[in-house]
Coordinates of C-alpha atoms in Angstrom, one line a residue:
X1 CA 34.2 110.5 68.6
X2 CA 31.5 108.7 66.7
X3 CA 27.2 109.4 67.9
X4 CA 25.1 106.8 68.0
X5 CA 22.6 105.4 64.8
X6 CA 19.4 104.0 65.8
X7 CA 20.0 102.1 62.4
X8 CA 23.7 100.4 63.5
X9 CA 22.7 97.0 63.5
X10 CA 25.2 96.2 66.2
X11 CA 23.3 98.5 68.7
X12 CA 24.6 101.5 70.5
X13 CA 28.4 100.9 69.9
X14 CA 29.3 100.0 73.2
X15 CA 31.5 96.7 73.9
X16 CA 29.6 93.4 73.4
X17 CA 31.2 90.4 75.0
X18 CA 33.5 91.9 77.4
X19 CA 31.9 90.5 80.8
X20 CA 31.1 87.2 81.6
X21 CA 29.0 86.0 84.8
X22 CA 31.9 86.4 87.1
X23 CA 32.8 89.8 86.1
X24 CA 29.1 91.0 86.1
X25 CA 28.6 89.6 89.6
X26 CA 31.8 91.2 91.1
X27 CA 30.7 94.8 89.2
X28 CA 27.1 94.2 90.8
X29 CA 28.9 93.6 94.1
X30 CA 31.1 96.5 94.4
X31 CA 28.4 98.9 93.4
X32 CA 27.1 98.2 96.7
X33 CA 30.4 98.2 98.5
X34 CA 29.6 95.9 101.0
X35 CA 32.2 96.9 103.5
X36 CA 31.3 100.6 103.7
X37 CA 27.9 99.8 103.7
X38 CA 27.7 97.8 106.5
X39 CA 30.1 100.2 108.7
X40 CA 27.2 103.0 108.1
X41 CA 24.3 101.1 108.3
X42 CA 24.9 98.0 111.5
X43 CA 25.0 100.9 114.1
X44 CA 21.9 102.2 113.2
X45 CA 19.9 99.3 112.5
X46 CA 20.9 97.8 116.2
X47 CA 19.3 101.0 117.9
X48 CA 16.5 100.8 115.6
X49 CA 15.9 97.0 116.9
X50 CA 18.4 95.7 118.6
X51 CA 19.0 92.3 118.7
X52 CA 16.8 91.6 115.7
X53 CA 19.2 93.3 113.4
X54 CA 19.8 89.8 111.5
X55 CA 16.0 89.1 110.5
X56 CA 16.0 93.3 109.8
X57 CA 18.8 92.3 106.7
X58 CA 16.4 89.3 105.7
X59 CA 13.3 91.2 105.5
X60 CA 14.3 93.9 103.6
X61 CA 16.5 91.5 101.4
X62 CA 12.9 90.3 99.8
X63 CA 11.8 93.3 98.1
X64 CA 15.5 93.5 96.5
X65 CA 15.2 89.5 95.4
X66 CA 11.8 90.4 93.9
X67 CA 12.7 93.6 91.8
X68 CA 15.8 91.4 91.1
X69 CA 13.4 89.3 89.7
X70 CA 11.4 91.9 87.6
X71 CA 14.9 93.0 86.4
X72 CA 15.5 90.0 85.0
X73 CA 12.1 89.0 83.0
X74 CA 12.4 92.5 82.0
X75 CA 16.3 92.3 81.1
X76 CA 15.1 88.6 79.3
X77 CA 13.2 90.2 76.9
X78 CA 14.8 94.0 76.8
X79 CA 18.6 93.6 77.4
X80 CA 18.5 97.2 77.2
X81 CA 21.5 99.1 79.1
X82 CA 18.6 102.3 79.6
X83 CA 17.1 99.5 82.3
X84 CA 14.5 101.5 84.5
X85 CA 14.3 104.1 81.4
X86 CA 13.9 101.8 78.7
X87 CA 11.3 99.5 80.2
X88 CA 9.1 102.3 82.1
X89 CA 8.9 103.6 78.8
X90 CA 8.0 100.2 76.7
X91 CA 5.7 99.6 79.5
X92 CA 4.2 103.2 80.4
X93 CA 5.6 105.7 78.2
X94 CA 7.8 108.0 77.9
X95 CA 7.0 110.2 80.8
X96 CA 7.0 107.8 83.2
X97 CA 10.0 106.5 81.6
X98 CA 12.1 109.7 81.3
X99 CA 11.3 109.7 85.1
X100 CA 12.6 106.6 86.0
X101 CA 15.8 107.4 83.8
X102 CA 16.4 110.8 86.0
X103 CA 15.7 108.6 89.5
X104 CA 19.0 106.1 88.4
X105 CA 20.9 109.4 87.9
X106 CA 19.8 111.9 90.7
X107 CA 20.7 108.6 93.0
X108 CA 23.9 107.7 91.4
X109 CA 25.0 111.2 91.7
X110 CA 24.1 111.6 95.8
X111 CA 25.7 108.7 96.5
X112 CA 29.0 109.8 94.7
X113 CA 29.5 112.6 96.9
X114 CA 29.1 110.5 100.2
X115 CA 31.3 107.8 98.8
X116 CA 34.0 110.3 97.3
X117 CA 33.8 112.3 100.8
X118 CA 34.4 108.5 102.7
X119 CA 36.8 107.8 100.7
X120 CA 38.7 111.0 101.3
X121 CA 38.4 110.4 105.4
X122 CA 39.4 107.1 105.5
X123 CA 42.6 107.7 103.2
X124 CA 43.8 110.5 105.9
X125 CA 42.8 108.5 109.0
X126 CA 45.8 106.4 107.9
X127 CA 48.6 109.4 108.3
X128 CA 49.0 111.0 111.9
X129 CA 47.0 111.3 114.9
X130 CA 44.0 111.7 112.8
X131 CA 44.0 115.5 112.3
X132 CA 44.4 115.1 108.7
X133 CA 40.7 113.1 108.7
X134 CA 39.1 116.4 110.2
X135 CA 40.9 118.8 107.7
X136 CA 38.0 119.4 105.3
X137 CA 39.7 120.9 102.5
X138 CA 42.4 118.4 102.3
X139 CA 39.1 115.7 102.6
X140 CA 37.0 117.3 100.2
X141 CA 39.8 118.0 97.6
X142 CA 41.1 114.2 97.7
X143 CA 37.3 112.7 96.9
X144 CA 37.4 115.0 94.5
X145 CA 40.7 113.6 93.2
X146 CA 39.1 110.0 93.5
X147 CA 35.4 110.5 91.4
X148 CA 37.9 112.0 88.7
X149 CA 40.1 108.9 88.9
X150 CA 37.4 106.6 88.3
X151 CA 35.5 109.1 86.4
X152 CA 39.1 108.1 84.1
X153 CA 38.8 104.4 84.3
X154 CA 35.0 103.9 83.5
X155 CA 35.6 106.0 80.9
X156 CA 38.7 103.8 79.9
X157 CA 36.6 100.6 79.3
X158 CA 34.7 98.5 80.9
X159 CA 37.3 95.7 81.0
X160 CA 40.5 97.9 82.4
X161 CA 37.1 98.5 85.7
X162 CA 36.5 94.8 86.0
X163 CA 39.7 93.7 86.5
X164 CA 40.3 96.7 89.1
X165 CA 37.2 96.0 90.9
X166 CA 38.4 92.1 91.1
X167 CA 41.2 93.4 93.3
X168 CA 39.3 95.8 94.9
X169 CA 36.8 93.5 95.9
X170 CA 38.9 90.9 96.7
X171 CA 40.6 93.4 99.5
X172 CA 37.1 94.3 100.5
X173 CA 36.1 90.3 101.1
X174 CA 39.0 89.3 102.5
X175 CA 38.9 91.8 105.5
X176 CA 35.3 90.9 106.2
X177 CA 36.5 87.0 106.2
X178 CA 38.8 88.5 108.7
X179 CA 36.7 90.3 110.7
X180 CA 34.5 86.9 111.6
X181 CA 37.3 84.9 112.4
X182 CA 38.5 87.7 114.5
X183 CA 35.5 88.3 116.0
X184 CA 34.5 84.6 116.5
X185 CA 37.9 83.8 118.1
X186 CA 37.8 86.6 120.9
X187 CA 34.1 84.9 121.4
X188 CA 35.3 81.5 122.1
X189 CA 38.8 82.3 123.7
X190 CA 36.3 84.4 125.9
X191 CA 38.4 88.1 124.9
X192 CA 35.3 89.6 123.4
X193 CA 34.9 93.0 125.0
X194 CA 30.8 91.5 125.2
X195 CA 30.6 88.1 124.4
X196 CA 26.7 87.3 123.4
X197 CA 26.4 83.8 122.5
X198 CA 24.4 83.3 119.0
X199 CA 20.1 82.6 119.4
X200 CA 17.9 82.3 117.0
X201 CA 15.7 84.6 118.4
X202 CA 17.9 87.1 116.6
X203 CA 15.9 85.7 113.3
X204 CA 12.5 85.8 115.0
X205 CA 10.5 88.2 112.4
X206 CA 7.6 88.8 115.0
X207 CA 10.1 89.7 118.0
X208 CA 10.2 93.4 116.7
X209 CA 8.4 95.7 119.9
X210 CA 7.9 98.6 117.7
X211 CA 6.7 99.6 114.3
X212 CA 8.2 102.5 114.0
X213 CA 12.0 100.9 114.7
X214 CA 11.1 98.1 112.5
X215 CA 10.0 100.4 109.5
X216 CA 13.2 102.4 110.4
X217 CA 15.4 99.2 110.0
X218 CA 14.1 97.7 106.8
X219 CA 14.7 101.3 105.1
X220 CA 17.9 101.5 106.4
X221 CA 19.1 97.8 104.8
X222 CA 17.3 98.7 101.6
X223 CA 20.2 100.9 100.7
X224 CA 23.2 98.8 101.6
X225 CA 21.6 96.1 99.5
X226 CA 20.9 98.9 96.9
X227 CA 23.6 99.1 93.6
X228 CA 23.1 95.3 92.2
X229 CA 21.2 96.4 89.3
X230 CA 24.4 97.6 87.6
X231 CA 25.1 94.3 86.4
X232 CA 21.6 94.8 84.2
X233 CA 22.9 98.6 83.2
X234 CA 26.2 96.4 81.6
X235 CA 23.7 94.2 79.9
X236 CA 25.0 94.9 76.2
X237 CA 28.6 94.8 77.2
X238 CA 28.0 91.3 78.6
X239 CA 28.3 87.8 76.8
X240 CA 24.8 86.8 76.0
X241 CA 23.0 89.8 77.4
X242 CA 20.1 88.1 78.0
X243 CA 20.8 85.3 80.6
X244 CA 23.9 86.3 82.7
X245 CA 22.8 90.0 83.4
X246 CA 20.2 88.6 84.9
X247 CA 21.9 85.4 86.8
X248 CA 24.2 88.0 87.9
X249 CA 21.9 90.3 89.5
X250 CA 20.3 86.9 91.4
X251 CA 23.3 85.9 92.3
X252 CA 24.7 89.2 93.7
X253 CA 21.3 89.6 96.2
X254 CA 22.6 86.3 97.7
X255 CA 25.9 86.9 98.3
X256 CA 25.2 90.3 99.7
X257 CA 22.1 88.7 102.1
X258 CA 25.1 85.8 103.3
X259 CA 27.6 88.6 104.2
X260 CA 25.3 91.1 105.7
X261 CA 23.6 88.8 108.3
X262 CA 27.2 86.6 108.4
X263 CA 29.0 89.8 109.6
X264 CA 26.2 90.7 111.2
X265 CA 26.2 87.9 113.9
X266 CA 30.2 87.6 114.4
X267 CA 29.2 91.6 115.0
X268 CA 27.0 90.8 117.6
X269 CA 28.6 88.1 119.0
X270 CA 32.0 90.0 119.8
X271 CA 30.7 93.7 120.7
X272 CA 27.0 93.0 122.1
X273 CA 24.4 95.1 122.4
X274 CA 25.8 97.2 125.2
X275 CA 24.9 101.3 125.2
X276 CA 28.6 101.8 126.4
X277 CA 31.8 100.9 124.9
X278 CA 32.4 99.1 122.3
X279 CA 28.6 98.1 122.3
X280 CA 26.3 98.5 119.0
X281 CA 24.2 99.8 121.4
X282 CA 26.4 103.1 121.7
X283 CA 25.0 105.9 120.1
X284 CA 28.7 107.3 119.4
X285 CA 30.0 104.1 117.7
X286 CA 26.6 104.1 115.1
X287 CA 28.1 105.8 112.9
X288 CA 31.0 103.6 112.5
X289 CA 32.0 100.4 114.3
X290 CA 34.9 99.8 112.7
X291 CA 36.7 102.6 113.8
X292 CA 35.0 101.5 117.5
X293 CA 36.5 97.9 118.1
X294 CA 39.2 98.2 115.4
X295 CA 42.1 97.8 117.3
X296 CA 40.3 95.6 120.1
X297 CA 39.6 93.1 117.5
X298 CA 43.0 93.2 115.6
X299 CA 45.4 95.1 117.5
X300 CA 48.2 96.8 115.0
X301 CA 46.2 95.1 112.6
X302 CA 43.2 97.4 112.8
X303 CA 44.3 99.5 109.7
X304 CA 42.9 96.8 107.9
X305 CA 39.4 98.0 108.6
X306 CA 40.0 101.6 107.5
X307 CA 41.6 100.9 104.4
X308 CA 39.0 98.1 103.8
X309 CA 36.3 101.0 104.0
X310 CA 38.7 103.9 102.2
X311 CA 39.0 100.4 99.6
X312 CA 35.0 100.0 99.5
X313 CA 34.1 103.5 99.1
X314 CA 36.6 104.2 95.9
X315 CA 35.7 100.7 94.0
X316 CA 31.7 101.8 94.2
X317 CA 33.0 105.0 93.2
X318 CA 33.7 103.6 89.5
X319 CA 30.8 101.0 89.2
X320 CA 28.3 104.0 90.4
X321 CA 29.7 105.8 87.6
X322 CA 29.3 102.6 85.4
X323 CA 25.1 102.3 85.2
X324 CA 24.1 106.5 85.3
X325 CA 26.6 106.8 82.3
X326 CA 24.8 104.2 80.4
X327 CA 21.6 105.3 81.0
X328 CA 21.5 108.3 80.1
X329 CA 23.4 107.0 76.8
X330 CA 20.2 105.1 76.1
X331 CA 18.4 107.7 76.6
X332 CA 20.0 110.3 74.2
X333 CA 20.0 107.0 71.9
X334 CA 16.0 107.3 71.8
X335 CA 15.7 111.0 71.3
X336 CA 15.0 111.6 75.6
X337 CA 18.0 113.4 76.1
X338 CA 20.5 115.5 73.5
X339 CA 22.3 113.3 70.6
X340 CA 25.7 114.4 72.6
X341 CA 25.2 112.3 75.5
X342 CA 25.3 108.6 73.0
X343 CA 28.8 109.4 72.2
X344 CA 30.2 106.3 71.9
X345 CA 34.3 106.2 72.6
X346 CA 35.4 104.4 68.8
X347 CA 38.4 102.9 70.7
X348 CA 37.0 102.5 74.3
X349 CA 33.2 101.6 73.4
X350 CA 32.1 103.5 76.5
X351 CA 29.6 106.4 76.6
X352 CA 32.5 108.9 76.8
X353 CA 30.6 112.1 76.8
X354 CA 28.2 110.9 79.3
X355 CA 30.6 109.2 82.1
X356 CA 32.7 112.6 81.6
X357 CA 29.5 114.9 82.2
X358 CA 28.8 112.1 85.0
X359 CA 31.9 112.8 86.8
X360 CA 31.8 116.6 86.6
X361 CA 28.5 117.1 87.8
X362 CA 29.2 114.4 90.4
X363 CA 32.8 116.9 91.6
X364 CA 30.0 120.0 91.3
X365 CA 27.4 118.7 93.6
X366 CA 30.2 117.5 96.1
X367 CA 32.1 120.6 96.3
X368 CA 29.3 123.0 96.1
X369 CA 27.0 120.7 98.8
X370 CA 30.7 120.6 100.7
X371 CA 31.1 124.5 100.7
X372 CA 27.7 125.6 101.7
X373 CA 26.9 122.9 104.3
X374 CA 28.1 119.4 105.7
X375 CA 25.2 119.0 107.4
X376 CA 23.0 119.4 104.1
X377 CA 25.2 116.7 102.5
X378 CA 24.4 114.5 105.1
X379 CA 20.7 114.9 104.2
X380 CA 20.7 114.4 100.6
X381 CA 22.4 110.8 101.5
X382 CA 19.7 110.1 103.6
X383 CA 17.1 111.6 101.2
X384 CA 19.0 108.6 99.1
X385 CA 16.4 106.2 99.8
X386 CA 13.4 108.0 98.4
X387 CA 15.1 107.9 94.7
X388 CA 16.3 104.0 94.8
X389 CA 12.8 103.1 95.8
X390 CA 11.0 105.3 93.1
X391 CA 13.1 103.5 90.3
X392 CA 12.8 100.1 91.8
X393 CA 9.0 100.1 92.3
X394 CA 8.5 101.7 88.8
X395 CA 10.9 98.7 87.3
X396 CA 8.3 96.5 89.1
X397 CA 5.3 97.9 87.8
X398 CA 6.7 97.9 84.8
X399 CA 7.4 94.5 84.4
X400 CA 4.2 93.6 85.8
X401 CA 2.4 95.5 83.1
X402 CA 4.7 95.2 80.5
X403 CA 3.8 91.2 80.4
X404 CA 0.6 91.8 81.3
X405 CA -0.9 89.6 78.3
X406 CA 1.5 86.7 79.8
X407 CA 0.7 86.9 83.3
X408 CA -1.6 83.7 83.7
X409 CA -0.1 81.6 80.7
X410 CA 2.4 79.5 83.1
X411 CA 3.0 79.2 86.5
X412 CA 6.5 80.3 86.0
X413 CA 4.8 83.7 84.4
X414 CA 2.7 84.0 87.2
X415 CA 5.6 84.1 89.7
X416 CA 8.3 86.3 88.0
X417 CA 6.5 88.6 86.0
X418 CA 3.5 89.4 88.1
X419 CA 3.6 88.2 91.9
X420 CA 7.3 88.7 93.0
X421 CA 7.9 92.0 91.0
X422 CA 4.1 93.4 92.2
X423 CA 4.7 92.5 95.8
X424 CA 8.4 94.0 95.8
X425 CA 7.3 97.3 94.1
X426 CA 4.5 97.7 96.5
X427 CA 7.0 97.2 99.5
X428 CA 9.3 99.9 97.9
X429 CA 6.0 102.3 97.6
X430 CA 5.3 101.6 101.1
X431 CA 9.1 102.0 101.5
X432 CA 9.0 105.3 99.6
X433 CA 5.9 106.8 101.0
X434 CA 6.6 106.0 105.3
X435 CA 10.2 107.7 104.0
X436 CA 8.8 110.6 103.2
X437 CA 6.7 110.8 105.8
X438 CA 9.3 110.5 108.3
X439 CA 11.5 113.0 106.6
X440 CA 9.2 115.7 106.9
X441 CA 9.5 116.1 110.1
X442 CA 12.1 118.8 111.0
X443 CA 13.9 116.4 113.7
X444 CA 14.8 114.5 111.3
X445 CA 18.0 114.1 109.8
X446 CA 20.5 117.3 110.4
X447 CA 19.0 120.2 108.7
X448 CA 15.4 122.3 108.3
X449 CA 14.4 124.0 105.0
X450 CA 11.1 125.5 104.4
X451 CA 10.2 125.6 107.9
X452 CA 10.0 120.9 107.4
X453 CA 12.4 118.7 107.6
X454 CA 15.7 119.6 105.1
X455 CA 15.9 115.6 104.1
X456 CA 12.3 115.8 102.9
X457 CA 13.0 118.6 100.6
X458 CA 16.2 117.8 99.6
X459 CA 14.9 114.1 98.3
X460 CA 11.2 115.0 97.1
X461 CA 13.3 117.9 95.4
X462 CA 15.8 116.1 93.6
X463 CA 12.9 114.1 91.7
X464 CA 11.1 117.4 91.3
X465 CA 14.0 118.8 89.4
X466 CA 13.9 116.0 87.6
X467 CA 10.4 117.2 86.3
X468 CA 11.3 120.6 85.4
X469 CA 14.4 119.2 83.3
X470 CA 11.9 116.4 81.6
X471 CA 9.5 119.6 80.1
X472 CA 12.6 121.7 79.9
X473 CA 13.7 119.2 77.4
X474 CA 10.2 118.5 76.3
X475 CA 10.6 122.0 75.0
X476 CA 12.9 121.2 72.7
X477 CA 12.3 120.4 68.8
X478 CA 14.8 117.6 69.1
X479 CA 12.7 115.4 71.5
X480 CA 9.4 115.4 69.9
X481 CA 10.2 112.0 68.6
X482 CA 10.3 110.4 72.2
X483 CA 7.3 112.2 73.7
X484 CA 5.4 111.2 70.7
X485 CA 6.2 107.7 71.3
X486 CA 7.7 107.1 68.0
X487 CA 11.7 106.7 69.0
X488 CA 10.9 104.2 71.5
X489 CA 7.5 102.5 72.3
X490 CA 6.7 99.1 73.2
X491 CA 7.7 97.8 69.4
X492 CA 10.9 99.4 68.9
X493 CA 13.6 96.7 68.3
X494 CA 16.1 96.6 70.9
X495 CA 19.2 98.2 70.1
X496 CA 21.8 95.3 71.2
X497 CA 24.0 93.2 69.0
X498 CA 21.4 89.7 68.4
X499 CA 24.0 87.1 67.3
X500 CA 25.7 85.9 69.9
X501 CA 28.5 84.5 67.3
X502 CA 29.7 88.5 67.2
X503 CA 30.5 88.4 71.1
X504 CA 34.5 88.6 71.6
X505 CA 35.8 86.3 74.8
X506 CA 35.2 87.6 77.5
X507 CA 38.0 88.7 80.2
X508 CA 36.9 86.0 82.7
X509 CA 36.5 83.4 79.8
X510 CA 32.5 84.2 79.6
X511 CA 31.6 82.1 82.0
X512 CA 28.2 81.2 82.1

């Protein structure tokens, strides 16, 4: 094992070249894992507002395109695999910075546990009568098995992930491809169980009867949009680390908007809005449509669904791993965390000491939120939201005042570096305070703690530990050098390889 030199001129050791624009977009997409997220989001965005569930997925898609935006100015300048980190510090210093560096963490490691627990469900809802799916040892022990299966392959390279996650999502796109055509046949062969014909009323933005729904909604399709920004995290692993992570992170808002409000429609256009049945209406089917019109929809065939789902959860299993690894490798690379954490792999070239410590604190958070409640698990996934919006809106202010002395020279500054990212972290605080605010309340989510609501302090929490660790740290005679601004600050060189003559081919040919 080999640490990391701030004086290596080739950066922080980790594997230049290796993705091209194709393999970033396809990493950026699985991080999301479109299918799963859509099966645990649809439901609840229909009750929320009903048949304007299509304009819900474009709204909130606008704040993402705009912190997409700031990601890339930022990335333009910074190709820094810290991101959030590495900017809020350039831009604020390093406690907002260390901050923003514990927000991509404390988020990547919730979400692990719900997608590990997913993954376990759907696996056993393939074997029996179902049983096995309810068995909570056997469910809890097999996610475990999965986070330390991909805990294996991130920490195998970045290249042995990408071409997983091509056939991964692959699977993933080619059962939503054959959900619309499914769904759109039984429509217009008149088998739908609730045929609604399309209207564009459906993308009517002032249709909404109530605030409170509508709030509800857009917070709810801010996190199945949420995970693009791992294609910036893999910056210094990609071929010319300042263009495509970027392109890639554009390009991956797109595709997701397309599929969401695609499937979102053929959805709508099969099941209805019914309160019974096999409507999205129905309360009991919110959590999970798929499992509801599964084998309406394809008959023997249904299994598709589940394993598509089982498929989704394990493939954003490995890229979740993929973006906390590396960021807190940058930031034990500037002297914010201990030098152990920018061990570089000398064969690999991935953060090994950090993906490893990634996927056992990831196994200890699931098993120990497992074994002393489901129901708190459940809220710290909901409490999810609170830490993606905190990073996003800081990476928007940060661009915003990072370029500050640029803002007015061009039109194309005044757009990317100041309006877009300003408007889409403001959404995000709005996003993040109205979120907190509603979790407070005790009838919210599953759980009460402290006499409020348990998802309020389970999210509001998780960032306040984050505090404690920063001055626990702080504490420490080994991180003066980053709290005195003199490890990283707005003039420290990047630490990425410059020339792009030094990039190997990429696996997808480096596509640009």
């Amino acid at each position: 094992m080999a640490t990391t030199n701030l004086d290596r001129p080739e950066g922080k050791g980790l594997a230049a070249g290796t993705l091209g624009l194709w393999g970033s977009t396809v990493i950026g997409l699985a991080s999301t894992a479109p299918v799963y997220s859509l099966v645990a989001t649809l439901g609840f965005v229909v009750l929320a507002v009903g048949a304007q569930a299509p304009i819900a997925f474009v709204i909130a898609f606008v704040p993402m395109l705009f912190i997409a935006f700031a990601y890339r100015e930022l990335n333009n300048d910074v190709p820094d695999c810290g991101t959030t980190f590495t900017w809020g510090t350039k831009a604020f210093g390093p406690w907002v910075g260390w901050m923003g560096g514990w927000g991509v963490a404390v988020a990547g490691m919730v979400v692990l546990a719900n997608l590990a627990q997913i993954a376990g469900i759907y696996f056993w809802s393939l074997f029996g009568d179902g049983s096995l799916a309810e068995n909570y040892v056997l469910v809890t022990a097999t996610g475990v098995v999965f986070i330390a299966a991909m805990t294996y392959v991130s920490w195998r390279g970045v290249e042995i992930g990408e071409r997983i996650q091509n056939i991964l999502l692959g699977f993933q796109y080619l059962a939503l491809a054959i959900f619309v055509v499914a769904a759109l046949w039984h429509f217009f062969a008149g088998t739908a169980p609730d045929p609604t014909p399309f209207d564009w009323e459906w993308f009517n933005p002032f249709a909404f009867t109530d605030w409170s729904g509508f709030t509800e909604a857009i917070l709810l399709a801010l996190f199945i949009y949420w995970g693009w920004d791992t294609c910036l995290a893999l910056n210094e692993e990609t071929r010319d680390p300042k263009r495509i992570p970027g392109r890639a992170a554009l390009l991956t808002t797109v595709i997701l908007l397309v599929t969401y409000v695609g499937v979102t429609i053929a959805a709508m256009m099969y099941a209805g809005l019914g309160e019974t049945g096999t409507g999205l209406g129905n309360e009991a089917n919110a959590d999970d449509f798929f499992l509801a019109i599964k084998d309406g929809l394809l008959g023997p065939a249904g299994w598709l669904l589940v394993v598509a789902v089982m498929i989704s959860a394990i493939s954003s299993t490995q890229t979740t791993i993929l973006p906390t690894a590396r960021g807190t490798l940058a930031m034990a690379a500037y002297r914010a965390l201990p030098k152990r954490f920018a061990t570089v792999h000398p064969r690999y070239k991935t953060p090994s000491f950090s993906t490893l410590v990634m996927g056992i604190v990831a196994i200890v958070y699931y098993v120990g939120m497992s074994l002393i409640s489901d129901n708190i698990l459940q809220d710290s996934i909901l409490s999810l939201g609170l830490a993606i919006a905190f990073y996003y809106a800081i990476t928007g202010y940060a661009c915003v005042w990072y370029f500050r002395k640029e803002l007015f020279t061009s039109a194309r500054n005044f757009f990317y570096r100041f309006l877009f990212p300003l408007l889409g972290a403001a959404m995000l605080t709005y996003a993040f305070i109205q979120s907190a605010i509603d979790m407070y309340d005790v009838d919210y989510g599953y759980t009460v703690l402290l006499g409020i609501g348990g998802t309020f302090v389970l999210g509001i929490g998780a960032l306040a530990f984050g505090v404690l660790l920063m001055f626990l740290w702080f504490a420490f005679p080994g991180s003066k050098p980053f709290f005195r601004g003199e490890s990283l600050n707005r003039e420290t060189p990047v630490l990425v390889p410059e020339d792009p003559a030094e990039y190997s081919r990429s696996v997808d040919g480096g596509l640009i």
